[in-house]
């Protein structure tokens, strides 16, 4: 792979590219951040979508993408917004460090780059929140650069095309190299790099599915080694993952004298950084003793542990959150947070875990 002249490679890849391009023109997904034909993509939209799509599915991202664009139509609008407003608009998408980095990145673009996104991978990678994959995707899609864009979907397609049986993540470098060998061959390539990248992603998302690849309608079926060997569905192989530990914590459902509920913002750094929460203890692998949890509560109260626990899974651990209800003797705890009327809770920008905790309290605290 990668040997021979550009012309040789172009010739060797041409039939594959022709079939893939024809398929993409006909079946490529219409996504809110995409443009077709001669239209130039807006780098701000491409960047916004790629940050949102890290760890999050296309159907979930769609409404958030539209809402962000409506509220902050340009990178300058986003850069001048308060970070809390950006975090609140992000609530429910998860991985909140993305929103904080996105906001910082918008400020860097405006301050250091006069509001114009750099157009090559190396400089994109220096920006907050932009790793190698995202830099490659922006460079290819927004600027037509020859970048090797390998997300999970593309990894699966390539592992199958070349019947790579070494498990991931060990096989990552090999798969990347094989993917690079598939790229249109040079500046004169008539398959634009951004379209090629998006065609490969779409193929993985809609045809080369994790379970039940639809080889009968695949434009790359001819020459697919995984399909020929009858092992496509078993690829890519994955090394066994270490089991996730379970952490535990207690969230406090605190009612004030007028029935309002106490919330607070989490510290900016760390998990769910800057997001609103029901005040809670740390989350740790050992159980919380009653006296310890009481001491960690932000107010003194007669606590009623509510039945059941709230379960949530983060990337590196499972969480079991007990919820304790109590009534604050006065509104004096307001300095520790924010009192919110019950009928306003639905409209608040809460992360999914806290939304579950609120729902749990509302159902079980009778
Ligand atoms: Fe995937 Fe089947 Fe296409 Fe091979 S032929 S790339 S396994 S869908």
Coordinates of N, CA and C and ligand atoms in Angstrom, one line a residue, residues 157 160-161 207-208 213-215 218 221 224 227 232, ligand 1:
X157 N -15.5 -0.6 8.1 CA -15.5 -0.9 6.6 C -14.1 -1.4 6.2
X160 N -13.0 -4.8 7.3 CA -13.7 -5.9 6.5 C -13.2 -5.9 5.1
X161 N -13.0 -4.8 4.5 CA -12.5 -4.8 3.1 C -11.2 -5.6 3.0
X207 N -24.7 0.8 5.5 CA -24.6 -0.5 4.7 C -23.7 -1.5 5.4
X208 N -22.5 -1.1 5.8 CA -21.6 -2.0 6.4 C -21.8 -2.0 7.9
X213 N -24.0 -6.8 8.0 CA -23.6 -5.9 6.8 C -24.5 -6.3 5.6
X214 N -24.9 -5.2 4.9 CA -25.7 -5.4 3.7 C -24.9 -5.5 2.4
X215 N -24.1 -6.6 2.4 CA -23.1 -6.8 1.3 C -23.8 -6.8 -0.1
X218 N -23.8 -3.3 -1.4 CA -22.6 -2.5 -1.1 C -21.8 -2.2 -2.4
X221 N -18.5 -4.2 -2.6 CA -18.6 -5.7 -2.4 C -17.6 -6.4 -3.2
X224 N -14.1 -7.2 -1.7 CA -14.1 -7.1 -0.2 C -13.6 -8.5 0.4
X227 N -15.8 -10.2 3.1 CA -17.1 -10.8 2.5 C -16.7 -12.1 1.9
X232 N -17.0 -11.3 7.4 CA -17.2 -9.8 7.5 C -17.9 -9.5 8.8
Ligands
LIG1 FE1 -18.9 -4.2 4.4 FE2 -20.1 -6.2 3.0 FE3 -19.4 -3.9 1.8 FE4 -17.5 -5.6 2.6 S1 -19.1 -6.0 1.1 S2 -17.5 -3.4 2.9 S3 -18.4 -6.4 4.5 S4 -21.0 -4.2 3.4

